[in-house]
GROMACS .gro file of C-alpha atoms in nm:
model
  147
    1UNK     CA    1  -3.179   3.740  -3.355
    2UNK     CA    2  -2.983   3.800  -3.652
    3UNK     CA    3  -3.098   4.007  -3.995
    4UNK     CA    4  -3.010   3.842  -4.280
    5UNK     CA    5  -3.022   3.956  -4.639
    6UNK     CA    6  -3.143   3.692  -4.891
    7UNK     CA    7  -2.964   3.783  -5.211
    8UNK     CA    8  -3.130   3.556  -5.577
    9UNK     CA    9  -3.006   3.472  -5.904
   10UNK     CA   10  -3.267   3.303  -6.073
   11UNK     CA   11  -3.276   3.168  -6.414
   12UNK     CA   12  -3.604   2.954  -6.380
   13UNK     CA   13  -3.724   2.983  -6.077
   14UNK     CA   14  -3.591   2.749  -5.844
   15UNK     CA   15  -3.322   2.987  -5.693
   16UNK     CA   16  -3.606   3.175  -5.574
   17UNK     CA   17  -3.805   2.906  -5.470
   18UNK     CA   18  -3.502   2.791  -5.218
   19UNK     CA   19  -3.480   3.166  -5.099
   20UNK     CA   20  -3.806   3.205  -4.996
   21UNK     CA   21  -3.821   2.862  -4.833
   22UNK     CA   22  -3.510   2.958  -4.625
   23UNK     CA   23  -3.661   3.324  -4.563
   24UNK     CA   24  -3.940   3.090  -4.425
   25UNK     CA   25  -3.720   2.898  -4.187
   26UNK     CA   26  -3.542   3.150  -4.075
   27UNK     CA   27  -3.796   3.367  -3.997
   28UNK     CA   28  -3.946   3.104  -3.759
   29UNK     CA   29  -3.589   3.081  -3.583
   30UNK     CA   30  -3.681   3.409  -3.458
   31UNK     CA   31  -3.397   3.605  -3.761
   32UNK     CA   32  -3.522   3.917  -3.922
   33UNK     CA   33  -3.499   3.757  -4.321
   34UNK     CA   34  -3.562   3.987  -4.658
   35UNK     CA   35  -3.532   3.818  -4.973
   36UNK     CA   36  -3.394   4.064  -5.249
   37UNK     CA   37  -3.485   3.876  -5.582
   38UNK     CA   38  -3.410   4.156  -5.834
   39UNK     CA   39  -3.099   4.256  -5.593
   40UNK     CA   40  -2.920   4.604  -5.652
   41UNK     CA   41  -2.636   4.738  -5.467
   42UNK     CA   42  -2.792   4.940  -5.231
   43UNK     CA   43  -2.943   4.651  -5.108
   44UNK     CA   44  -2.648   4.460  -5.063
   45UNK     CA   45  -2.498   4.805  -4.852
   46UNK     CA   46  -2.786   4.783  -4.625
   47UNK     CA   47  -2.634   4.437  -4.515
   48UNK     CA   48  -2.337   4.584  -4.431
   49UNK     CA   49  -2.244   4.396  -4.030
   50UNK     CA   50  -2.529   4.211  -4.057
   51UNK     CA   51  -2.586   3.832  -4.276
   52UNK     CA   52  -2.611   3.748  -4.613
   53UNK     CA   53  -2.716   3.442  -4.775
   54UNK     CA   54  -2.670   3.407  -5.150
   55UNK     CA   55  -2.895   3.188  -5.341
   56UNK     CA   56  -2.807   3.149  -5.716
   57UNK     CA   57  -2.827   2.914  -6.024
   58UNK     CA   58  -2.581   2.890  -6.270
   59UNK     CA   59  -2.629   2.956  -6.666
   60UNK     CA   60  -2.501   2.706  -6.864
   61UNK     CA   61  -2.108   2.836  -6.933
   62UNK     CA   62  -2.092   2.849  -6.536
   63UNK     CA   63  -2.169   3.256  -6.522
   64UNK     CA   64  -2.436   3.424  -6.319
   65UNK     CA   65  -2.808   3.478  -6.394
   66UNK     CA   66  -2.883   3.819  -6.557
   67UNK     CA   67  -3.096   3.906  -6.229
   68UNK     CA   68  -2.769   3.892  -5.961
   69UNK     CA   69  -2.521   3.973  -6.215
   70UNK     CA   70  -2.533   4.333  -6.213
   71UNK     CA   71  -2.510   4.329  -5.823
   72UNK     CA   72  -2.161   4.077  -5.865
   73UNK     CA   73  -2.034   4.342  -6.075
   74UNK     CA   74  -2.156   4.658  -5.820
   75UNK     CA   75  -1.955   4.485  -5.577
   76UNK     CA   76  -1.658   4.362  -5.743
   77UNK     CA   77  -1.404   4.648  -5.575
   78UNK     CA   78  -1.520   4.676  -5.212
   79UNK     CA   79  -1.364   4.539  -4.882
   80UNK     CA   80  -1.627   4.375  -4.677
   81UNK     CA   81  -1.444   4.229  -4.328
   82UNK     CA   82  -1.760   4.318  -4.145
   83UNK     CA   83  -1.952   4.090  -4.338
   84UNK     CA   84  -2.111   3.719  -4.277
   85UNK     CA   85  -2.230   3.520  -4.563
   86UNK     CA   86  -2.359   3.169  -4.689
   87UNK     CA   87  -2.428   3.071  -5.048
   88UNK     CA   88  -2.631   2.819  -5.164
   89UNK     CA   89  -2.556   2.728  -5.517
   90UNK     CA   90  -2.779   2.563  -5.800
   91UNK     CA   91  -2.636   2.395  -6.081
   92UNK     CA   92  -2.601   2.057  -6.291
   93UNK     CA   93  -2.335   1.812  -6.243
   94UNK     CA   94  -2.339   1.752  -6.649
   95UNK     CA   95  -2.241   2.068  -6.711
   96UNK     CA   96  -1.869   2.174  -6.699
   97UNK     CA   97  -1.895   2.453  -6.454
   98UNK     CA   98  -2.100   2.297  -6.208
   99UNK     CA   99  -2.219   2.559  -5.974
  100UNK     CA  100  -2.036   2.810  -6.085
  101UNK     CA  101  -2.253   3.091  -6.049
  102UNK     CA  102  -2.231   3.048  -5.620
  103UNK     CA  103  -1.838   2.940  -5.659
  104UNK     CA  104  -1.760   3.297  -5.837
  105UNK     CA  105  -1.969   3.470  -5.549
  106UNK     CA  106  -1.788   3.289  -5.273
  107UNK     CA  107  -1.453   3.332  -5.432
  108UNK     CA  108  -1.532   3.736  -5.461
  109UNK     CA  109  -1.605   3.739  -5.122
  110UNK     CA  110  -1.318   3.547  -4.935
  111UNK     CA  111  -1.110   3.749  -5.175
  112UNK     CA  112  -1.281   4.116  -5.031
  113UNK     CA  113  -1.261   3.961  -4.653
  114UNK     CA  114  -1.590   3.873  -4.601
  115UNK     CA  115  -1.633   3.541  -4.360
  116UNK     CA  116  -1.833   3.268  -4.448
  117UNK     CA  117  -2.074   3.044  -4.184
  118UNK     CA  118  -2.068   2.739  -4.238
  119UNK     CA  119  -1.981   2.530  -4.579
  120UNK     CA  120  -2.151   2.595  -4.909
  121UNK     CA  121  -2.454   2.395  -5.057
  122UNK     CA  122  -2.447   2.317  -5.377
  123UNK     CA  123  -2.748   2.139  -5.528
  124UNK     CA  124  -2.707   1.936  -5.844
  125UNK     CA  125  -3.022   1.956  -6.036
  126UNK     CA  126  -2.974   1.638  -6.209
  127UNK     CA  127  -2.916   1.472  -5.828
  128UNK     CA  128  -3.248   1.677  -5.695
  129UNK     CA  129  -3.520   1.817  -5.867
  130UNK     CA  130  -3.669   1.931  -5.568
  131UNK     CA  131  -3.364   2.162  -5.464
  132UNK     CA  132  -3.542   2.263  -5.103
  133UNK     CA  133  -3.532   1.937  -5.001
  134UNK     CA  134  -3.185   1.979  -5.006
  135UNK     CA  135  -3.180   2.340  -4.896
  136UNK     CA  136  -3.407   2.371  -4.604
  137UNK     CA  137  -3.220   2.111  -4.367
  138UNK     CA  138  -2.952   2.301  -4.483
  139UNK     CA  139  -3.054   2.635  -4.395
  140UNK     CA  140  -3.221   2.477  -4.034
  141UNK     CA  141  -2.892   2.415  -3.970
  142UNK     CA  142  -2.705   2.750  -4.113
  143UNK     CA  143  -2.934   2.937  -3.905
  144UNK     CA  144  -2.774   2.774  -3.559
  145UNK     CA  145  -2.490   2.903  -3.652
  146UNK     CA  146  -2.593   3.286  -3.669
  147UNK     CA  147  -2.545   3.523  -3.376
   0.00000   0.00000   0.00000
């Protein structure tokens, strides 16, 4: 059984909407899951050797949602080896920065170390307007791959 922190950035709604469904799945894989939706930094310390999963949108000029970007910024300077991570970006394909919001986390974090399971999901809104019917065999399958 693995814990796994559920980090949101959330513009709309639909960021959260994924998070909870994969707090959902995991949860019935037998994984301790806490979804953080207003995240802060101590929160993101208490993950520290354990899983994160990152589940953001992306504003329009490919930056972060006001609710996670505070916590991108908290971490910006630390070394995190001990940590495992996913990310599961939402964005919209006609749009410039498409996805950008999850590609700026998951460049921050290979850059401070951290390893990543598996690949990373991004969801094109334009593609699927339903983004956890995207996510959830996605996250059925992430969980496998946690220890």
């Amino acid at each position: 059984m693995a814990e796994v922190g559920i980090f949101v950035g959330t513009m709309y709604g639909n960021a959260l909407l994924v998070a909870e469904e994969a707090q959902a799945i995991l949860s019935a894989r037998g994984h301790k899951a806490q979804v953080f939706e207003d995240p802060e930094i101590r929160d993101w310390e208490a993950c520290q050797g354990k899983y994160v999963l990152v589940v953001t949108s992306t504003t329009g000029q490919g930056e972060l949602p006001e609710s996670i970007a505070p916590l991108y910024e908290g971490i910006r300077d630390m070394y995190q080896p001990h940590l495992r991570y996913g990310v599961i970006a939402l964005g919209d394909s006609s749009y410039e920065h498409f996805c950008g919001g999850g590609k700026k986390f998951d460049a921050l974090l290979q850059e401070q170390g951290a390893q990543r399971i598996g690949e990373m999901l991004m969801i094109d809104a334009g593609e699927d307007p339903e983004p956890e019917s995207v996510s959830n065999p996605w996250v059925e399958q992430w969980a496998t791959l946690l220890s």
